[in-house]
Short mmCIF file of C-alpha atoms in Angstrom, two decimals:
data_model
loop_
_atom_site.label_atom_id
_atom_site.label_comp_id
_atom_site.label_asym_id
_atom_site.label_seq_id
_atom_site.Cartn_x
_atom_site.Cartn_y
_atom_site.Cartn_z
CA MET A 130 0.01 0.00 0.00
CA ALA A 131 1.41 3.39 -1.02
CA THR A 132 1.98 5.79 1.85
CA THR A 133 2.78 9.48 1.96
CA ALA A 134 5.24 11.00 4.41
CA LEU A 135 5.93 14.50 5.74
CA VAL A 136 9.47 15.20 6.92
CA ILE A 137 10.41 18.55 8.47
CA SER A 138 13.95 19.61 9.31
CA GLY A 139 14.88 21.64 12.37
CA GLY A 140 16.20 25.17 12.60
CA GLY A 141 14.70 26.99 15.58
CA SER A 142 12.60 30.00 14.67
CA ARG A 143 13.06 29.19 10.97
CA ALA A 144 10.42 26.50 11.49
CA ALA A 145 7.86 29.28 10.97
CA PHE A 146 8.62 28.70 7.27
CA ALA A 147 7.46 25.09 7.69
CA VAL A 148 4.26 26.23 9.36
CA GLY A 149 3.57 28.48 6.38
CA ALA A 150 4.15 25.57 3.98
CA LEU A 151 1.75 23.45 6.02
CA LYS A 152 -0.88 26.23 5.93
CA TYR A 153 -0.77 26.02 2.15
CA LEU A 154 -0.81 22.21 2.09
CA TYR A 155 -3.75 21.86 4.45
CA SER A 156 -5.85 24.66 2.99
CA GLN A 157 -5.05 24.43 -0.71
CA GLN A 158 -4.11 20.76 -1.15
CA PRO A 159 -6.61 18.93 1.10
CA ALA A 160 -6.46 15.81 -1.06
CA ILE A 161 -2.93 15.11 0.23
CA GLU A 162 -3.20 12.69 3.14
CA PHE A 163 -0.06 12.09 5.20
CA ASP A 164 0.46 8.68 6.81
CA PHE A 165 3.84 9.45 8.36
CA PHE A 166 5.17 12.55 10.16
CA CYS A 167 8.71 13.21 11.37
CA GLY A 168 10.37 16.29 12.84
CA THR A 169 13.39 17.28 14.86
CA GLY A 170 14.30 20.37 16.85
CA ILE A 171 11.38 22.76 17.13
CA SER A 172 9.82 20.77 14.29
CA SER A 173 9.31 17.95 16.79
CA LEU A 174 6.44 20.13 18.05
CA ILE A 175 5.18 20.79 14.53
CA ALA A 176 4.98 17.16 13.35
CA PRO A 177 2.53 15.91 16.03
CA LEU A 178 0.30 18.97 15.74
CA ALA A 179 0.30 18.65 11.94
CA ALA A 180 -0.75 15.01 12.34
CA LEU A 181 -3.68 16.23 14.45
CA GLY A 182 -4.51 18.89 11.84
CA GLU A 183 -3.98 21.75 14.31
CA ILE A 184 -2.48 24.24 11.88
CA THR A 185 -4.20 27.22 13.54
CA LEU A 186 -2.49 26.38 16.82
CA LEU A 187 0.86 26.11 15.03
CA GLU A 188 0.32 29.54 13.46
CA LYS A 189 -0.43 30.99 16.89
CA LEU A 190 2.63 29.31 18.38
CA PHE A 191 4.93 30.93 15.82
CA THR A 192 3.36 34.39 15.78
CA SER A 193 2.72 35.07 19.46
CA ASN A 194 5.80 33.70 21.28
CA THR A 195 9.07 35.52 21.82
CA THR A 196 12.49 34.20 22.86
CA ALA A 197 11.67 34.76 26.53
CA ASP A 198 8.60 32.51 26.19
CA LEU A 199 10.87 29.61 25.28
CA VAL A 200 14.36 30.11 26.76
CA SER A 201 16.03 32.45 29.23
CA THR A 202 19.33 33.97 28.12
CA ASN A 203 19.72 36.46 31.01
CA THR A 204 21.90 34.25 33.20
CA MET A 205 24.17 32.95 30.46
CA LEU A 206 27.46 34.21 31.93
CA GLN A 207 26.59 33.01 35.43
CA ARG A 208 25.58 29.58 34.12
CA PHE A 209 28.72 29.09 32.03
CA PRO A 210 31.07 27.59 34.68
CA GLN A 211 28.74 25.19 36.50
CA ASN A 212 25.83 24.20 34.22
CA ASN A 213 25.41 21.90 31.23
CA SER A 214 23.86 24.67 29.10
CA LEU A 215 24.15 28.39 28.52
CA TYR A 216 20.40 28.97 28.46
CA ASN A 217 17.64 28.00 30.86
CA ALA A 218 14.91 26.08 28.99
CA THR A 219 12.32 25.87 31.77
CA ALA A 220 9.94 28.09 29.81
CA LEU A 221 10.04 25.63 26.89
CA THR A 222 9.22 22.80 29.29
CA HIS A 223 6.12 24.67 30.46
CA LYS A 224 5.15 25.50 26.87
CA ILE A 225 5.36 21.85 25.80
CA THR A 226 3.37 20.77 28.87
CA ASN A 227 0.61 23.29 28.18
CA ILE A 228 0.32 22.39 24.49
CA PHE A 229 0.65 18.62 24.62
CA THR A 230 -2.15 17.72 26.97
CA ASP A 231 -3.12 14.14 27.81
CA ALA A 232 -6.07 14.54 25.44
CA ARG A 233 -3.77 15.40 22.53
CA PHE A 234 -1.44 12.50 23.36
CA SER A 235 -4.41 10.13 23.45
CA ALA A 236 -5.57 11.49 20.08
CA LEU A 237 -2.10 10.86 18.61
CA GLN A 238 -2.18 7.28 19.81
CA LYS A 239 -5.56 6.70 18.19
CA LEU A 240 -4.55 8.12 14.79
CA ASN A 241 -4.09 5.73 11.93
CA LYS A 242 -0.81 7.55 11.29
CA GLU A 243 2.77 7.28 12.51
CA VAL A 244 4.45 10.22 14.24
CA PHE A 245 8.14 10.44 15.11
CA VAL A 246 10.34 12.99 16.86
CA ALA A 247 14.10 12.62 16.60
CA ALA A 248 16.83 13.07 19.18
CA ARG A 249 20.43 11.91 19.64
CA CYS A 250 21.79 10.09 22.67
CA LEU A 251 24.96 11.72 24.03
CA GLN A 252 26.17 8.48 25.62
CA THR A 253 25.75 6.19 22.58
CA ASN A 254 25.71 8.78 19.77
CA ARG A 255 22.74 6.84 18.39
CA LEU A 256 19.94 8.56 16.53
CA THR A 257 16.62 7.78 18.22
CA TYR A 258 13.11 8.23 16.90
CA PHE A 259 10.46 8.48 19.63
CA SER A 260 6.87 7.65 18.68
CA PRO A 261 3.55 7.66 20.54
CA SER A 262 2.59 4.53 18.62
CA GLY A 263 4.21 1.68 16.75
CA ALA A 264 6.84 -0.80 17.87
CA ASP A 265 10.40 -0.59 19.13
CA MET A 266 13.10 -1.24 16.53
CA VAL A 267 16.90 -1.34 16.47
CA LYS A 268 18.34 -0.66 13.04
CA LYS A 269 21.89 -0.15 11.80
CA ASP A 270 21.53 3.64 11.63
CA TYR A 271 18.92 4.40 14.29
CA ASP A 272 16.60 3.20 17.07
CA VAL A 273 12.83 3.56 17.29
CA ILE A 274 11.31 3.75 20.78
CA SER A 275 7.57 3.61 21.35
CA LEU A 276 6.38 5.82 24.22
CA LEU A 277 3.36 4.77 26.24
CA ASP A 278 2.76 7.89 28.29
CA ASN A 279 2.46 11.60 27.64
CA TYR A 280 5.06 12.63 30.22
CA THR A 281 7.78 10.72 28.39
CA PHE A 282 6.62 11.99 25.01
CA ARG A 283 6.95 15.56 26.30
CA GLU A 284 10.49 14.71 27.47
CA ALA A 285 11.31 13.38 24.01
CA MET A 286 10.13 16.62 22.38
CA GLN A 287 12.11 18.66 24.88
CA ALA A 288 15.19 16.57 24.08
CA SER A 289 14.64 17.01 20.36
CA CYS A 290 14.44 20.80 20.82
CA SER A 291 17.52 20.97 23.04
CA MET A 292 20.36 22.49 21.07
CA PRO A 293 23.61 21.20 22.63
CA VAL A 294 25.51 23.71 24.76
CA PHE A 295 22.75 26.31 24.53
CA MET A 296 20.05 24.11 26.06
CA PRO A 297 20.38 21.25 28.58
CA PRO A 298 20.27 17.60 27.50
CA VAL A 299 17.22 15.63 28.62
CA GLU A 300 17.05 12.25 30.36
CA VAL A 301 14.00 10.35 29.09
CA ALA A 302 12.41 8.76 32.16
CA SER A 303 11.01 5.50 30.80
CA LEU A 304 14.25 4.23 29.26
CA PRO A 305 16.51 1.66 31.00
CA ASP A 306 18.12 2.78 34.23
CA HIS A 307 21.56 3.50 32.76
CA VAL A 308 22.13 7.14 31.90
CA GLN A 309 20.83 8.25 28.52
CA GLN A 310 20.79 11.99 27.82
CA PHE A 311 19.28 13.23 24.57
CA THR A 312 19.73 16.40 22.54
CA ASN A 313 18.76 17.71 19.11
CA ALA A 314 19.30 15.19 16.31
CA GLY A 315 20.90 17.66 13.91
CA GLY A 316 23.76 16.74 11.65
CA ALA A 317 24.52 14.87 8.49
CA HIS A 318 23.49 11.51 9.98
CA TYR A 319 19.86 12.44 10.57
CA HIS A 320 17.90 10.22 8.16
CA PRO A 321 14.14 10.86 8.35
CA VAL A 322 13.70 10.25 4.62
CA LYS A 323 15.39 6.88 5.00
CA LEU A 324 13.10 6.04 7.91
CA ALA A 325 10.06 7.06 5.86
CA ILE A 326 11.12 4.87 2.94
CA GLU A 327 11.78 1.91 5.21
CA LYS A 328 8.31 2.45 6.64
CA GLY A 329 6.90 2.07 3.13
CA ALA A 330 6.58 5.67 1.93
CA THR A 331 6.35 6.02 -1.84
CA GLU A 332 5.80 9.78 -1.83
CA ILE A 333 7.58 12.17 0.54
CA TYR A 334 7.08 15.89 1.16
CA VAL A 335 10.27 17.34 2.63
CA ILE A 336 10.29 20.81 4.18
CA LEU A 337 13.82 22.13 4.57
CA LEU A 338 14.53 25.41 6.32
CA THR A 339 17.67 26.36 4.40
CA PRO A 340 18.20 27.22 0.73
CA GLU A 341 19.86 24.85 -1.70
CA THR A 342 22.81 27.23 -1.97
CA PRO A 343 23.87 28.65 1.41
CA GLY A 344 24.26 32.38 1.64
CA GLU A 345 27.14 34.39 3.10
CA ASP A 346 27.25 36.06 6.50
CA ASP A 347 28.32 39.64 6.04
CA ILE A 348 29.49 39.97 9.64
CA LEU A 349 32.72 39.77 11.57
CA PHE A 350 32.66 37.03 14.22
CA GLN A 351 34.28 38.67 17.22
CA ASN A 352 33.37 36.56 20.24
CA LEU A 353 33.07 32.98 21.38
CA ILE A 354 29.27 32.93 21.53
CA ASP A 355 28.89 34.23 17.96
CA ILE A 356 31.22 31.54 16.65
CA LEU A 357 29.53 28.85 18.74
CA GLU A 358 26.10 29.89 17.45
CA LYS A 359 27.40 29.74 13.89
CA GLN A 360 28.88 26.28 14.35
CA VAL A 361 25.73 24.89 15.96
CA ASP A 362 23.69 26.51 13.20
CA ASN A 363 25.81 24.85 10.52
CA THR A 364 25.35 21.47 12.18
CA THR A 365 21.58 21.92 12.39
CA ASN A 366 21.33 22.96 8.78
CA GLU A 367 22.93 19.74 7.56
CA ILE A 368 19.72 17.97 8.53
CA ALA A 369 18.19 15.87 5.75
CA ALA A 370 20.29 17.38 2.94
CA THR A 371 22.47 14.28 2.46
CA ASP A 372 19.39 12.08 2.89
CA VAL A 373 17.53 13.90 0.13
CA GLU A 374 20.50 13.84 -2.23
CA ILE A 375 20.98 10.08 -1.80
CA THR A 376 17.29 9.44 -2.46
CA GLN A 377 17.43 11.60 -5.58
CA LEU A 378 20.50 9.70 -6.79
CA ILE A 379 18.77 6.35 -6.28
CA ASN A 380 15.73 7.62 -8.19
CA GLN A 381 17.92 8.75 -11.09
CA SER A 382 19.82 5.45 -11.10
CA LEU A 383 16.64 3.36 -11.14
CA THR A 384 15.23 5.47 -13.97
CA TYR A 385 18.47 5.01 -15.91
CA LEU A 386 18.49 1.22 -15.39
CA ASP A 387 14.87 0.96 -16.57
CA ALA A 388 15.76 2.96 -19.69
CA VAL A 389 18.71 0.66 -20.42
CA LYS A 390 16.51 -2.43 -20.09
CA ASP A 391 13.89 -0.86 -22.35
CA ASN A 392 16.53 -0.11 -25.03
CA LEU A 393 17.79 -3.68 -24.89
CA LYS A 394 14.25 -4.98 -25.41
CA LYS A 395 13.83 -2.68 -28.43
CA LYS A 396 16.99 -4.20 -29.91
CA GLY A 397 15.35 -7.61 -29.79
CA ILE A 398 17.04 -9.10 -26.73
CA PRO A 399 14.61 -11.40 -24.90
CA ALA A 400 13.33 -10.08 -21.58
CA ALA A 401 14.43 -13.27 -19.80
CA ASP A 402 18.04 -12.72 -20.97
CA ILE A 403 17.96 -9.08 -19.87
CA ASP A 404 16.63 -10.03 -16.43
CA GLN A 405 19.32 -12.70 -16.11
CA CYS A 406 22.06 -10.17 -16.89
CA PHE A 407 20.78 -7.75 -14.29
CA ASP A 408 19.99 -10.40 -11.69
CA LEU A 409 23.15 -10.02 -9.58
CA PRO A 410 21.84 -9.64 -6.02
CA ALA A 411 25.21 -10.14 -4.36
CA ILE A 412 26.66 -6.98 -5.92
CA ASN A 413 23.56 -5.01 -6.91
CA PRO A 414 23.43 -1.81 -4.77
CA PHE A 415 19.85 -1.19 -5.94
CA GLN A 416 18.48 -4.58 -4.89
CA GLY A 417 15.11 -4.00 -3.22
CA LYS A 418 15.20 -0.25 -3.90
CA ARG A 419 12.25 1.54 -5.42
CA ALA A 420 11.74 5.00 -6.82
CA VAL A 421 10.26 7.50 -4.36
CA LYS A 422 8.46 10.66 -5.39
CA LEU A 423 10.04 13.63 -3.59
CA HIS A 424 8.52 17.10 -3.17
CA ILE A 425 11.10 19.45 -1.68
CA ILE A 426 9.89 22.75 -0.24
CA ARG A 427 12.65 25.12 0.86
CA PRO A 428 13.41 28.87 0.83
CA LYS A 429 15.24 30.38 -2.12
CA THR A 430 17.55 32.38 0.14
CA ALA A 431 18.60 32.12 3.77
CA LEU A 432 15.84 32.89 6.25
CA ASP A 433 16.31 35.89 8.53
CA ALA A 434 16.88 34.01 11.79
CA ALA A 435 19.02 35.65 14.48
CA MET A 436 21.18 33.75 16.99
CA GLY A 437 21.25 30.69 14.77
CA GLY A 438 17.46 30.35 15.00
CA LEU A 439 17.41 30.63 18.80
CA GLU A 440 15.83 34.10 18.76
CA PHE A 441 12.06 34.16 18.29
CA ILE A 442 10.68 37.47 16.99
CA PRO A 443 6.95 37.27 16.08
CA GLN A 444 7.04 39.73 13.19
CA ILE A 445 10.03 38.03 11.56
CA MET A 446 8.46 34.61 12.04
CA LYS A 447 5.25 35.87 10.46
CA GLU A 448 7.27 36.93 7.41
CA MET A 449 8.97 33.52 7.27
CA MET A 450 5.56 31.87 7.50
CA GLU A 451 4.31 33.89 4.54
CA GLU A 452 7.41 32.87 2.58
CA GLY A 453 6.70 29.22 3.42
CA GLU A 454 3.21 29.55 1.97
CA GLN A 455 4.54 31.15 -1.20
CA ARG A 456 7.28 28.58 -1.71
CA ALA A 457 4.86 25.68 -1.13
CA ALA A 458 2.51 27.13 -3.69
CA ALA A 459 5.33 27.60 -6.20
CA VAL A 460 6.59 24.04 -5.76
CA LEU A 461 3.25 22.20 -5.61
CA GLN A 462 1.13 24.12 -8.13
#
């Protein structure tokens, strides 16, 4: 059975762009039904709410909250020597608790859809997908952990949002008793598209929060925090790019192989002989692979996100949301 997936990358306040893209999808393309949702970073809040169809709440979340509603930066210098983060993320904890009520968690569990939020374990360096439904899995590249209670699901979202150094890592309560601290799953090894394909997706809508060609920063980096923000930002922005490129390459390769086989048939070579020549499972890198239809929605130029996406300014996020709507329309019309 063909399934359709929605994958959203992380990027802090840039995720307003994703909310705009979702506004377009849900209002102008209602025939599109998603069976699979995955997000990381602040997009770990977007994916579950999108699965529930709560786009209005998402719009409110990204147009009415400021930085102070999510993190506290006032005590950064005092926290530096003795804490595991520069910022205090207690406000984000309260925000997640208020939004993701037990009723919403119960609704997620009852959906005939799969929802995943991604985080990375500091102790094992393993990528982990947390889900309010489904079954536990251990794969070569990642783990899938099914969560049975809302408290733990909130912890998983908090962990997914927690940018290392700036925000504290999160211990997820229901896991085995040895220490496992989780942070944002950013980086080149985040593979939500791969997960979607392995879950059976044949069509994937990918919302990326960075342009295909990165822009230049016309600023002079003069202090440690500026450089740290830039480095963390670069790591976050690697999310899904490699994954998308590999999937595109596989699609192109499969199309090419089909064209070669078709040309051989036109030259009179029996189909059985062609299949025998290509039937080399031991060395065939495309064995079991299938073409996947990708729809990639991303900004044309870098989004105007200060502090590496850790500063939330309602007016700027509203503008990014509008750009997300426009880009989704341009790509999908």
